[in-house]
């Protein structure tokens, strides 16, 4: 597995959101790097998975609160996408806790989901956020 880069194409040009997205990429990379350590990496993966889950919840709350405040018409569908991801990641966590080797599957899923979500769903709110001076 190789690290995922938070490249310009994923930038929304909204400082807060880009910072949070970059942190999500970093947690995924931390899991990738830990997995490459081999023996003894399980604890590091677990810590980063827990931090990724917590930070994802925080990030989703940021987006959802802004969308609600600005009466974004896409709020409901966006929240459903967030809820589906949270459910899926918690399922990965349960499997990890049950000693399943889910690291490659988890990383592949997260990378694909995050990129598609940012480039598709998140880009829908960019203009609304900019019009309302969201930084």
Tab-separated table of C-alpha atoms in Angstrom:
chain	number	residue	atom	x	y	z
A	1	UNK	CA	0.000	0.000	0.000
A	2	UNK	CA	1.248	3.452	-0.786
A	3	UNK	CA	0.339	6.711	0.889
A	4	UNK	CA	-2.492	8.812	-0.459
A	5	UNK	CA	-1.730	12.419	-1.277
A	6	UNK	CA	-3.987	15.343	-0.520
A	7	UNK	CA	-3.404	17.012	-3.870
A	8	UNK	CA	-4.729	20.283	-5.276
A	9	UNK	CA	-7.625	18.527	-7.015
A	10	UNK	CA	-9.109	17.724	-3.585
A	11	UNK	CA	-8.908	21.302	-2.327
A	12	UNK	CA	-12.189	23.144	-1.867
A	13	UNK	CA	-10.386	26.464	-1.279
A	14	UNK	CA	-12.225	26.657	2.038
A	15	UNK	CA	-9.436	26.710	4.596
A	16	UNK	CA	-11.254	24.947	7.443
A	17	UNK	CA	-12.571	22.156	5.238
A	18	UNK	CA	-9.257	21.644	3.429
A	19	UNK	CA	-7.414	21.453	6.749
A	20	UNK	CA	-9.846	18.825	8.027
A	21	UNK	CA	-9.699	16.835	4.787
A	22	UNK	CA	-5.884	16.874	4.932
A	23	UNK	CA	-6.039	15.479	8.483
A	24	UNK	CA	-8.287	12.633	7.306
A	25	UNK	CA	-5.744	11.780	4.602
A	26	UNK	CA	-3.015	11.833	7.265
A	27	UNK	CA	-4.872	9.338	9.468
A	28	UNK	CA	-5.252	7.022	6.477
A	29	UNK	CA	-1.520	7.375	5.775
A	30	UNK	CA	-0.711	6.663	9.417
A	31	UNK	CA	-2.641	3.392	9.111
A	32	UNK	CA	-0.828	2.544	5.855
A	33	UNK	CA	2.570	3.243	7.429
A	34	UNK	CA	1.736	1.269	10.563
A	35	UNK	CA	0.621	-1.721	8.489
A	36	UNK	CA	4.017	-1.772	6.793
A	37	UNK	CA	5.781	-2.111	10.136
A	38	UNK	CA	4.635	-5.703	10.412
A	39	UNK	CA	4.764	-7.268	13.852
A	40	UNK	CA	3.684	-4.925	16.601
A	41	UNK	CA	1.794	-2.622	14.263
A	42	UNK	CA	-1.653	-3.629	15.473
A	43	UNK	CA	-1.684	-1.187	18.396
A	44	UNK	CA	-0.557	1.690	16.169
A	45	UNK	CA	-3.252	0.826	13.630
A	46	UNK	CA	-5.846	0.645	16.399
A	47	UNK	CA	-4.877	4.046	17.805
A	48	UNK	CA	-4.995	5.654	14.365
A	49	UNK	CA	-8.271	3.958	13.475
A	50	UNK	CA	-9.824	5.267	16.698
A	51	UNK	CA	-8.467	8.754	15.991
A	52	UNK	CA	-9.711	8.568	12.403
A	53	UNK	CA	-13.198	7.660	13.613
A	54	UNK	CA	-13.250	10.492	16.154
A	55	UNK	CA	-11.921	13.047	13.701
A	56	UNK	CA	-14.339	11.912	10.988
A	57	UNK	CA	-17.265	12.500	13.356
A	58	UNK	CA	-15.842	15.941	14.182
A	59	UNK	CA	-15.360	16.812	10.499
A	60	UNK	CA	-18.831	15.647	9.511
A	61	UNK	CA	-20.297	17.752	12.304
A	62	UNK	CA	-18.419	20.799	10.972
A	63	UNK	CA	-19.774	20.312	7.459
A	64	UNK	CA	-23.297	19.475	8.560
A	65	UNK	CA	-23.593	22.449	10.912
A	66	UNK	CA	-22.422	24.819	8.181
A	67	UNK	CA	-24.802	23.270	5.671
A	68	UNK	CA	-27.735	23.615	8.074
A	69	UNK	CA	-26.830	27.189	8.971
A	70	UNK	CA	-26.729	28.116	5.279
A	71	UNK	CA	-29.874	26.129	4.417
A	72	UNK	CA	-27.992	24.019	1.892
A	73	UNK	CA	-30.588	22.100	-0.162
A	74	UNK	CA	-28.217	19.106	-0.308
A	75	UNK	CA	-27.976	18.786	3.476
A	76	UNK	CA	-30.160	15.675	3.853
A	77	UNK	CA	-28.432	13.652	1.135
A	78	UNK	CA	-25.019	14.795	2.372
A	79	UNK	CA	-25.847	13.737	5.930
A	80	UNK	CA	-27.051	10.346	4.674
A	81	UNK	CA	-23.696	9.833	2.942
A	82	UNK	CA	-21.912	10.749	6.174
A	83	UNK	CA	-24.108	8.415	8.238
A	84	UNK	CA	-23.479	5.538	5.827
A	85	UNK	CA	-19.718	6.046	6.079
A	86	UNK	CA	-19.794	6.194	9.880
A	87	UNK	CA	-21.734	2.929	9.949
A	88	UNK	CA	-19.312	1.265	7.551
A	89	UNK	CA	-16.212	2.431	9.438
A	90	UNK	CA	-17.673	1.253	12.746
A	91	UNK	CA	-18.208	-2.136	11.101
A	92	UNK	CA	-14.529	-2.168	10.095
A	93	UNK	CA	-13.643	-1.304	13.702
A	94	UNK	CA	-15.705	-4.234	15.022
A	95	UNK	CA	-13.997	-6.565	12.585
A	96	UNK	CA	-10.585	-5.189	13.566
A	97	UNK	CA	-11.415	-5.679	17.250
A	98	UNK	CA	-12.395	-9.274	16.426
A	99	UNK	CA	-8.818	-9.775	15.169
A	100	UNK	CA	-9.717	-9.740	11.466
A	101	UNK	CA	-7.007	-8.457	9.156
A	102	UNK	CA	-8.963	-5.635	7.538
A	103	UNK	CA	-6.217	-3.058	7.007
A	104	UNK	CA	-5.887	-3.242	3.203
A	105	UNK	CA	-9.645	-3.431	2.709
A	106	UNK	CA	-10.169	-0.528	5.123
A	107	UNK	CA	-7.549	1.686	3.484
A	108	UNK	CA	-8.838	0.946	-0.015
A	109	UNK	CA	-12.413	1.686	1.032
A	110	UNK	CA	-11.518	4.898	2.878
A	111	UNK	CA	-9.300	6.203	0.104
A	112	UNK	CA	-11.933	5.580	-2.573
A	113	UNK	CA	-14.797	6.910	-0.462
A	114	UNK	CA	-12.975	10.043	0.660
A	115	UNK	CA	-11.776	10.968	-2.822
A	116	UNK	CA	-15.192	10.402	-4.412
A	117	UNK	CA	-16.919	12.257	-1.585
A	118	UNK	CA	-14.640	15.288	-1.746
A	119	UNK	CA	-14.605	15.521	-5.549
A	120	UNK	CA	-18.334	14.915	-5.840
A	121	UNK	CA	-20.537	15.617	-2.860
A	122	UNK	CA	-18.344	18.124	-1.010
A	123	UNK	CA	-17.720	20.234	-4.106
A	124	UNK	CA	-21.487	20.850	-4.251
A	125	UNK	CA	-21.375	23.132	-1.215
A	126	UNK	CA	-18.244	25.077	-2.160
A	127	UNK	CA	-19.989	27.954	-3.936
A	128	UNK	CA	-22.592	28.328	-1.180
A	129	UNK	CA	-19.871	28.384	1.467
A	130	UNK	CA	-17.796	30.915	-0.472
A	131	UNK	CA	-20.831	33.155	-1.082
A	132	UNK	CA	-21.348	33.205	2.683
A	133	UNK	CA	-17.681	33.875	3.475
A	134	UNK	CA	-17.031	30.524	5.110
A	135	UNK	CA	-13.313	30.299	5.687
